[in-house]
C-alpha cells in the first residue's frame, strides 16, 4: 500500500515531521542550556533570562504568524454566515447546558462516522501511561537509587531517539505510506512497552518513604532521599531502557495518525473531530493521573507499569487489526485526492455532496435549529 493520499501526503509528512523535530530539539536543548546557565551564574539570573527570552520570542512569533497570514490569502477571507429570511446574517446564540451536551453527542457521531475514528481511539490510549520522563517516573527512578546524572542522560537519550523517529518518518511514508509507517511505529512502541512490562518480573530495590511528623523531620527525610545511594538493579535498568526507546516508535505512531486525520477528515469537520479527539486524549490522561493517586505507594508502581503497558500495547494491537480490516482507506483516498472530490470531476458536480456536508456541520454547531 502506498498510503493515504501519496501525492499530497509526501509534502505534508515532511512538514509534520519537521515541526515535530523542531519541538523535540527544543525539548532536548532547553534543559541542557538552562541547567548550564544555572550552574554557571545563578537560578535568579537564569529565571530572568528565560523571562526576557519569552518576551523577545513574542515578537518573532508575531512576525512569523504575520508572514503566514500574508502568504496564504485564504486566511484573510471571512466565511459568510447563514442568512435569515430578511437577508440579515444570523447571529450565534448562547444555548443552555443541556443543548451543549446534545451538541457534544452530535460531535461524537461526527467523530465516529470518520474512517479514521479507530485510529483516534488508538492515539488516545497512548495517553494512558505514566512511563515518561515526568515527575512520577523520575521520582520512582530516583527512589530506585538512580542518580540525577543518569536520569538527565536518559532524558537526553529519549529526546534524541524522538528526533531520530521524526527523521525516519518522512522516508518511511515515501517508501511504505502513512498507514504502514504508523504500523512500524506501533510495533516499535509495543516492543518498548514489553520491555517495561518485563521489568516487573525482576526484583526491585526501592527506598522506603517515611511520612515525617514535622518540618524539621521533613527536611531531613528530603535530604536523605536526595543523598540516597545503593545498587541499581537490573529491573531499573530494564525499565529505563524501555522508557528511552518508547520515544522512537511513539513519534512515528503519533505523526502517522495525525497525518491520517489531516488527509481523511473533511475540512469543515476538522474542528469538531479535533475537539473530540482532544477530549479523549485528556480523558485517558486524567485516568492515568487518578490511578497514580490511587496507587501512590511506591511499592505499587508495578501496577502503574502494567496499566500503562496494557493501554499502549492494546492501542498498537487495535491499530494492527484496523490496518488488516480496513485496506480500502488507502485506495479511496488515493482516488479522491486531498480535497475529497475525485480527480477530473468538476467542482459544480459535487455541490450536492457539499450541501450535505454543510448540513451536517450545522447539526453539530447549531443543534437547536435542527
Short mmCIF file of C-alpha atoms in Angstrom, two decimals:
data_model
loop_
_atom_site.label_atom_id
_atom_site.label_comp_id
_atom_site.label_asym_id
_atom_site.label_seq_id
_atom_site.Cartn_x
_atom_site.Cartn_y
_atom_site.Cartn_z
CA UNK A 1 0.00 0.00 0.00
CA UNK A 2 1.31 3.44 -0.91
CA UNK A 3 -0.53 5.12 1.98
CA UNK A 4 -3.30 7.66 2.36
CA UNK A 5 -3.10 10.17 -0.49
CA UNK A 6 0.51 9.57 -1.53
CA UNK A 7 0.55 12.55 -3.90
CA UNK A 8 -0.25 15.12 -1.23
CA UNK A 9 0.97 13.12 1.75
CA UNK A 10 4.67 13.35 0.86
CA UNK A 11 4.99 17.09 1.39
CA UNK A 12 2.61 17.01 4.35
CA UNK A 13 4.56 14.26 6.10
CA UNK A 14 7.77 16.26 5.64
CA UNK A 15 6.16 19.38 7.16
CA UNK A 16 4.69 17.44 10.08
CA UNK A 17 7.96 15.67 10.78
CA UNK A 18 9.94 18.91 10.57
CA UNK A 19 7.64 20.69 13.02
CA UNK A 20 7.79 17.80 15.46
CA UNK A 21 11.58 17.63 15.06
CA UNK A 22 11.91 21.31 15.96
CA UNK A 23 9.77 20.67 19.04
CA UNK A 24 11.89 17.71 20.13
CA UNK A 25 15.19 19.55 19.57
CA UNK A 26 13.93 22.44 21.71
CA UNK A 27 12.89 19.99 24.44
CA UNK A 28 16.35 18.46 24.25
CA UNK A 29 18.37 21.69 24.31
CA UNK A 30 16.27 23.77 26.73
CA UNK A 31 17.07 21.84 29.94
CA UNK A 32 20.72 21.48 28.96
CA UNK A 33 21.20 25.21 28.32
CA UNK A 34 19.16 26.31 31.33
CA UNK A 35 20.96 23.87 33.60
CA UNK A 36 24.34 25.07 32.37
CA UNK A 37 23.33 28.70 32.93
CA UNK A 38 22.08 27.97 36.45
CA UNK A 39 25.34 26.21 37.29
CA UNK A 40 27.47 28.98 35.79
CA UNK A 41 25.60 32.00 37.18
CA UNK A 42 22.58 31.56 39.46
CA UNK A 43 18.97 30.44 39.45
CA UNK A 44 17.72 34.05 39.73
CA UNK A 45 19.64 35.19 36.66
CA UNK A 46 18.50 32.07 34.78
CA UNK A 47 14.87 32.87 35.58
CA UNK A 48 15.36 36.47 34.44
CA UNK A 49 16.95 35.29 31.18
CA UNK A 50 14.05 32.92 30.50
CA UNK A 51 11.55 35.73 31.16
CA UNK A 52 13.37 38.07 28.76
CA UNK A 53 13.62 35.33 26.15
CA UNK A 54 9.85 34.74 26.29
CA UNK A 55 9.17 38.45 25.84
CA UNK A 56 11.56 38.69 22.88
CA UNK A 57 10.14 35.50 21.36
CA UNK A 58 6.68 37.08 21.26
CA UNK A 59 7.78 39.49 18.54
CA UNK A 60 9.39 36.71 16.49
CA UNK A 61 6.25 34.60 16.79
CA UNK A 62 4.05 37.50 15.77
CA UNK A 63 6.26 38.22 12.75
CA UNK A 64 6.12 34.59 11.63
CA UNK A 65 2.34 34.45 12.03
CA UNK A 66 2.11 37.67 10.02
CA UNK A 67 4.20 36.11 7.23
CA UNK A 68 1.92 33.07 7.11
CA UNK A 69 -1.17 35.29 7.07
CA UNK A 70 0.09 37.36 4.13
CA UNK A 71 1.34 34.39 2.12
CA UNK A 72 -1.95 32.49 2.39
CA UNK A 73 -4.69 34.80 1.05
CA UNK A 74 -7.43 32.33 2.02
CA UNK A 75 -6.83 33.13 5.67
CA UNK A 76 -8.00 36.71 5.11
CA UNK A 77 -11.31 35.62 3.57
CA UNK A 78 -14.12 35.60 6.11
CA UNK A 79 -16.69 32.89 5.54
CA UNK A 80 -20.16 34.29 5.09
CA UNK A 81 -22.59 33.39 7.82
CA UNK A 82 -26.05 31.91 7.29
CA UNK A 83 -28.63 34.41 6.04
CA UNK A 84 -32.08 34.89 7.52
CA UNK A 85 -35.27 35.41 5.53
CA UNK A 86 -34.84 39.19 5.67
CA UNK A 87 -31.32 38.95 4.28
CA UNK A 88 -29.54 39.69 7.53
CA UNK A 89 -26.79 37.46 8.81
CA UNK A 90 -27.88 35.03 11.51
CA UNK A 91 -26.02 35.57 14.77
CA UNK A 92 -24.89 32.81 17.12
CA UNK A 93 -26.90 32.29 20.28
CA UNK A 94 -25.95 31.13 23.74
CA UNK A 95 -27.53 27.74 24.41
CA UNK A 96 -28.36 26.18 27.80
CA UNK A 97 -26.07 23.43 29.17
CA UNK A 98 -28.33 20.58 28.02
CA UNK A 99 -28.05 21.85 24.45
CA UNK A 100 -24.26 21.89 24.81
CA UNK A 101 -24.42 18.25 25.88
CA UNK A 102 -26.61 17.49 22.88
CA UNK A 103 -24.09 19.22 20.65
CA UNK A 104 -21.30 17.09 22.09
CA UNK A 105 -23.31 13.92 21.39
CA UNK A 106 -23.70 15.02 17.78
CA UNK A 107 -19.95 15.77 17.69
CA UNK A 108 -19.31 12.20 18.84
CA UNK A 109 -21.47 10.94 15.98
CA UNK A 110 -19.47 13.02 13.53
CA UNK A 111 -16.22 11.70 15.02
CA UNK A 112 -17.20 8.03 14.85
CA UNK A 113 -18.50 8.46 11.30
CA UNK A 114 -14.94 9.11 10.13
CA UNK A 115 -12.89 6.34 8.55
CA UNK A 116 -10.03 7.09 10.94
CA UNK A 117 -12.07 7.15 14.17
CA UNK A 118 -10.44 3.90 15.32
CA UNK A 119 -7.02 5.46 14.83
CA UNK A 120 -8.09 8.32 17.08
CA UNK A 121 -9.03 5.91 19.86
CA UNK A 122 -5.66 4.20 19.42
CA UNK A 123 -3.90 7.54 19.84
CA UNK A 124 -5.95 8.33 22.96
CA UNK A 125 -4.95 5.04 24.62
CA UNK A 126 -1.31 6.11 24.37
CA UNK A 127 -2.11 8.87 26.90
CA UNK A 128 -2.99 6.21 29.48
CA UNK A 129 0.58 5.97 30.72
CA UNK A 130 2.95 7.13 33.44
CA UNK A 131 6.03 5.85 31.64
CA UNK A 132 7.50 9.13 30.53
CA UNK A 133 10.15 11.42 31.94
CA UNK A 134 7.66 13.29 34.08
CA UNK A 135 7.69 13.85 37.85
CA UNK A 136 6.12 10.45 38.62
CA UNK A 137 8.62 8.30 36.75
CA UNK A 138 11.60 10.46 37.70
CA UNK A 139 10.68 10.15 41.38
CA UNK A 140 10.44 6.37 41.08
CA UNK A 141 13.80 6.16 39.31
CA UNK A 142 15.34 8.37 42.00
CA UNK A 143 13.98 6.08 44.72
CA UNK A 144 15.46 3.16 42.78
CA UNK A 145 18.93 4.60 43.52
CA UNK A 146 19.43 6.11 40.08
CA UNK A 147 21.40 9.36 40.26
CA UNK A 148 20.30 12.66 38.74
CA UNK A 149 23.14 12.48 36.23
CA UNK A 150 21.93 9.22 34.70
CA UNK A 151 18.31 10.35 34.81
CA UNK A 152 19.24 13.51 32.89
CA UNK A 153 21.32 11.47 30.46
CA UNK A 154 18.34 9.17 29.90
CA UNK A 155 16.08 12.14 29.20
CA UNK A 156 18.52 13.35 26.57
CA UNK A 157 18.70 9.87 25.07
CA UNK A 158 14.91 9.63 24.89
CA UNK A 159 14.63 13.05 23.24
CA UNK A 160 17.36 12.10 20.76
CA UNK A 161 15.51 8.92 19.81
CA UNK A 162 12.37 11.02 19.38
CA UNK A 163 14.23 13.27 16.94
CA UNK A 164 15.50 10.20 15.07
CA UNK A 165 11.93 8.93 14.86
CA UNK A 166 10.77 12.16 13.23
CA UNK A 167 13.69 11.97 10.79
CA UNK A 168 12.78 8.39 9.83
CA UNK A 169 9.08 9.17 9.42
CA UNK A 170 9.34 11.02 6.10
CA UNK A 171 11.31 8.31 4.21
CA UNK A 172 9.02 5.69 5.75
CA UNK A 173 5.95 7.40 4.31
CA UNK A 174 7.62 7.82 0.93
CA UNK A 175 8.50 4.13 0.84
CA UNK A 176 5.51 2.45 2.52
CA UNK A 177 2.82 5.11 3.02
CA UNK A 178 1.23 6.71 6.06
CA UNK A 179 -0.71 3.69 7.34
CA UNK A 180 2.22 1.29 7.05
CA UNK A 181 4.54 3.83 8.67
CA UNK A 182 2.14 4.00 11.60
CA UNK A 183 2.27 0.21 11.75
CA UNK A 184 6.07 0.35 12.03
CA UNK A 185 5.76 2.88 14.85
CA UNK A 186 3.13 0.72 16.57
CA UNK A 187 5.40 -2.34 16.51
CA UNK A 188 8.36 -0.38 17.90
CA UNK A 189 6.14 1.16 20.58
CA UNK A 190 4.72 -2.22 21.61
CA UNK A 191 8.19 -3.76 21.85
CA UNK A 192 9.38 -0.92 24.10
CA UNK A 193 6.40 -1.35 26.41
CA UNK A 194 7.01 -5.09 26.51
CA UNK A 195 10.49 -4.29 27.82
CA UNK A 196 8.96 -2.09 30.52
CA UNK A 197 6.45 -4.80 31.35
CA UNK A 198 9.24 -7.36 31.63
CA UNK A 199 10.96 -5.26 34.29
CA UNK A 200 8.09 -6.01 36.69
CA UNK A 201 9.14 -9.67 36.81
CA UNK A 202 12.57 -8.77 38.23
CA UNK A 203 13.34 -7.85 41.86
CA UNK A 204 13.31 -4.15 42.77
CA UNK A 205 15.24 -2.08 45.29
CA UNK A 206 13.12 0.96 46.09
CA UNK A 207 13.82 3.28 49.02
CA UNK A 208 11.04 3.44 51.60
CA UNK A 209 9.38 6.83 52.13
CA UNK A 210 8.65 7.62 55.77
CA UNK A 211 5.92 10.19 56.45
CA UNK A 212 7.53 13.00 58.53
CA UNK A 213 5.85 14.38 61.66
CA UNK A 214 7.21 17.95 61.48
CA UNK A 215 9.07 20.31 59.18
CA UNK A 216 12.50 19.51 60.59
CA UNK A 217 11.96 15.81 60.02
CA UNK A 218 10.60 16.57 56.56
CA UNK A 219 13.78 18.41 55.62
CA UNK A 220 15.90 15.59 56.99
CA UNK A 221 13.96 12.96 55.02
CA UNK A 222 14.19 15.04 51.84
CA UNK A 223 17.96 15.39 52.23
CA UNK A 224 18.27 11.67 52.91
CA UNK A 225 16.33 10.82 49.75
CA UNK A 226 18.43 13.18 47.66
CA UNK A 227 21.61 11.65 49.04
CA UNK A 228 20.38 8.06 48.75
CA UNK A 229 22.84 5.61 47.28
CA UNK A 230 22.75 1.92 46.68
CA UNK A 231 22.86 -0.72 43.97
CA UNK A 232 20.86 -0.14 40.80
CA UNK A 233 19.17 -3.43 39.99
CA UNK A 234 18.58 -4.87 36.53
CA UNK A 235 14.85 -4.16 36.80
CA UNK A 236 15.52 -0.41 36.99
CA UNK A 237 17.92 -0.56 34.04
CA UNK A 238 15.41 -2.59 32.01
CA UNK A 239 12.63 -0.12 32.80
CA UNK A 240 14.86 2.81 31.88
CA UNK A 241 15.78 1.23 28.53
CA UNK A 242 12.12 0.71 27.75
CA UNK A 243 11.19 4.30 28.60
CA UNK A 244 14.04 5.68 26.49
CA UNK A 245 13.19 3.59 23.41
CA UNK A 246 9.48 4.39 23.64
CA UNK A 247 10.14 7.80 22.08
CA UNK A 248 11.23 6.39 18.70
CA UNK A 249 8.06 4.44 17.97
CA UNK A 250 5.82 6.95 19.73
CA UNK A 251 6.52 9.88 17.44
CA UNK A 252 6.27 7.78 14.27
CA UNK A 253 2.95 6.42 15.53
CA UNK A 254 1.69 9.87 16.53
CA UNK A 255 2.74 11.52 13.26
CA UNK A 256 1.11 8.79 11.16
CA UNK A 257 -2.24 9.04 12.95
CA UNK A 258 -2.18 12.85 12.91
CA UNK A 259 -1.47 12.91 9.18
CA UNK A 260 -4.20 10.35 8.52
CA UNK A 261 -6.64 12.72 10.23
CA UNK A 262 -5.38 15.65 8.17
CA UNK A 263 -5.89 13.78 4.91
CA UNK A 264 -9.11 11.95 5.71
CA UNK A 265 -11.32 14.32 7.71
CA UNK A 266 -13.28 16.89 5.63
CA UNK A 267 -12.09 20.45 6.19
CA UNK A 268 -15.35 21.75 7.68
CA UNK A 269 -15.42 18.89 10.21
CA UNK A 270 -11.82 19.13 11.40
CA UNK A 271 -12.56 21.41 14.34
CA UNK A 272 -15.31 19.09 15.55
CA UNK A 273 -13.25 15.92 15.10
CA UNK A 274 -10.15 17.54 16.58
CA UNK A 275 -12.08 18.72 19.62
CA UNK A 276 -13.47 15.25 20.28
CA UNK A 277 -10.01 13.76 19.81
CA UNK A 278 -8.52 16.17 22.35
CA UNK A 279 -11.29 15.32 24.80
CA UNK A 280 -10.48 11.61 24.52
CA UNK A 281 -6.76 12.34 24.99
CA UNK A 282 -7.49 14.39 28.11
CA UNK A 283 -9.83 11.69 29.44
CA UNK A 284 -7.20 8.95 29.33
CA UNK A 285 -4.55 11.33 30.65
CA UNK A 286 -6.86 12.11 33.58
CA UNK A 287 -7.42 8.39 34.21
CA UNK A 288 -3.65 7.89 34.40
CA UNK A 289 -3.37 10.69 36.99
CA UNK A 290 -6.24 9.25 39.05
CA UNK A 291 -4.61 5.81 39.02
CA UNK A 292 -1.37 7.40 40.19
CA UNK A 293 -3.20 8.92 43.15
CA UNK A 294 -4.88 5.59 43.98
CA UNK A 295 -1.64 3.60 43.72
CA UNK A 296 0.59 6.28 45.24
CA UNK A 297 2.61 3.77 47.27
CA UNK A 298 5.98 3.35 45.61
CA UNK A 299 5.72 -0.42 46.09
CA UNK A 300 2.65 -0.40 43.82
CA UNK A 301 4.39 1.31 40.93
CA UNK A 302 4.45 -2.04 39.12
CA UNK A 303 0.65 -1.77 38.88
CA UNK A 304 1.03 1.54 37.06
CA UNK A 305 3.60 -0.04 34.75
CA UNK A 306 1.18 -2.87 33.99
CA UNK A 307 -1.74 -0.49 33.29
CA UNK A 308 0.41 1.76 31.09
CA UNK A 309 1.79 -1.19 29.13
CA UNK A 310 -1.66 -2.75 28.74
CA UNK A 311 -3.14 0.50 27.42
CA UNK A 312 -0.37 1.23 24.92
CA UNK A 313 0.12 -2.37 23.75
CA UNK A 314 -3.66 -2.61 23.38
CA UNK A 315 -3.57 0.56 21.29
CA UNK A 316 -0.97 -0.96 18.99
CA UNK A 317 -2.90 -4.22 18.64
CA UNK A 318 -6.13 -2.38 17.78
CA UNK A 319 -4.23 -0.36 15.18
CA UNK A 320 -2.78 -3.53 13.65
CA UNK A 321 -6.22 -5.14 13.45
CA UNK A 322 -7.65 -1.97 11.94
CA UNK A 323 -4.94 -1.98 9.26
CA UNK A 324 -5.83 -5.58 8.36
CA UNK A 325 -9.59 -4.98 8.21
CA UNK A 326 -9.70 -1.56 6.53
CA UNK A 327 -7.36 -1.66 3.49
CA UNK A 328 -9.89 0.30 1.38
CA UNK A 329 -8.96 3.55 3.13
CA UNK A 330 -5.75 3.96 1.11
CA UNK A 331 -7.29 3.25 -2.28
CA UNK A 332 -10.25 5.55 -1.71
CA UNK A 333 -8.12 8.48 -0.58
CA UNK A 334 -5.70 8.00 -3.48
CA UNK A 335 -8.58 8.29 -5.93
CA UNK A 336 -10.30 11.23 -4.26
CA UNK A 337 -7.28 13.46 -3.60
CA UNK A 338 -6.75 15.86 -0.76
CA UNK A 339 -9.89 17.91 -1.35
CA UNK A 340 -12.22 14.93 -1.13
CA UNK A 341 -13.50 15.46 -4.73
CA UNK A 342 -12.41 12.83 -7.30
CA UNK A 343 -9.76 13.98 -9.74
CA UNK A 344 -11.13 15.23 -13.03
CA UNK A 345 -14.56 15.99 -11.53
CA UNK A 346 -15.97 19.45 -11.94
CA UNK A 347 -16.47 21.26 -8.64
CA UNK A 348 -20.07 22.11 -9.54
CA UNK A 349 -20.96 18.42 -9.85
CA UNK A 350 -20.04 17.95 -6.19
CA UNK A 351 -22.39 20.69 -4.95
CA UNK A 352 -24.92 18.17 -3.65
CA UNK A 353 -22.30 16.46 -1.51
CA UNK A 354 -21.02 19.81 -0.24
CA UNK A 355 -24.59 20.81 0.70
CA UNK A 356 -24.97 17.61 2.72
CA UNK A 357 -21.65 18.26 4.45
CA UNK A 358 -22.69 21.81 5.32
CA UNK A 359 -25.93 20.44 6.76
CA UNK A 360 -24.04 18.01 8.99
CA UNK A 361 -21.85 20.92 10.14
CA UNK A 362 -24.99 22.85 11.07
CA UNK A 363 -26.20 19.84 13.07
CA UNK A 364 -23.04 19.99 15.14
CA UNK A 365 -22.75 23.74 15.58
CA UNK A 366 -26.46 24.64 15.89
CA UNK A 367 -28.26 21.60 17.33
CA UNK A 368 -31.34 23.55 18.40
CA UNK A 369 -32.05 24.84 14.91
CA UNK A 370 -32.06 21.24 13.69
#
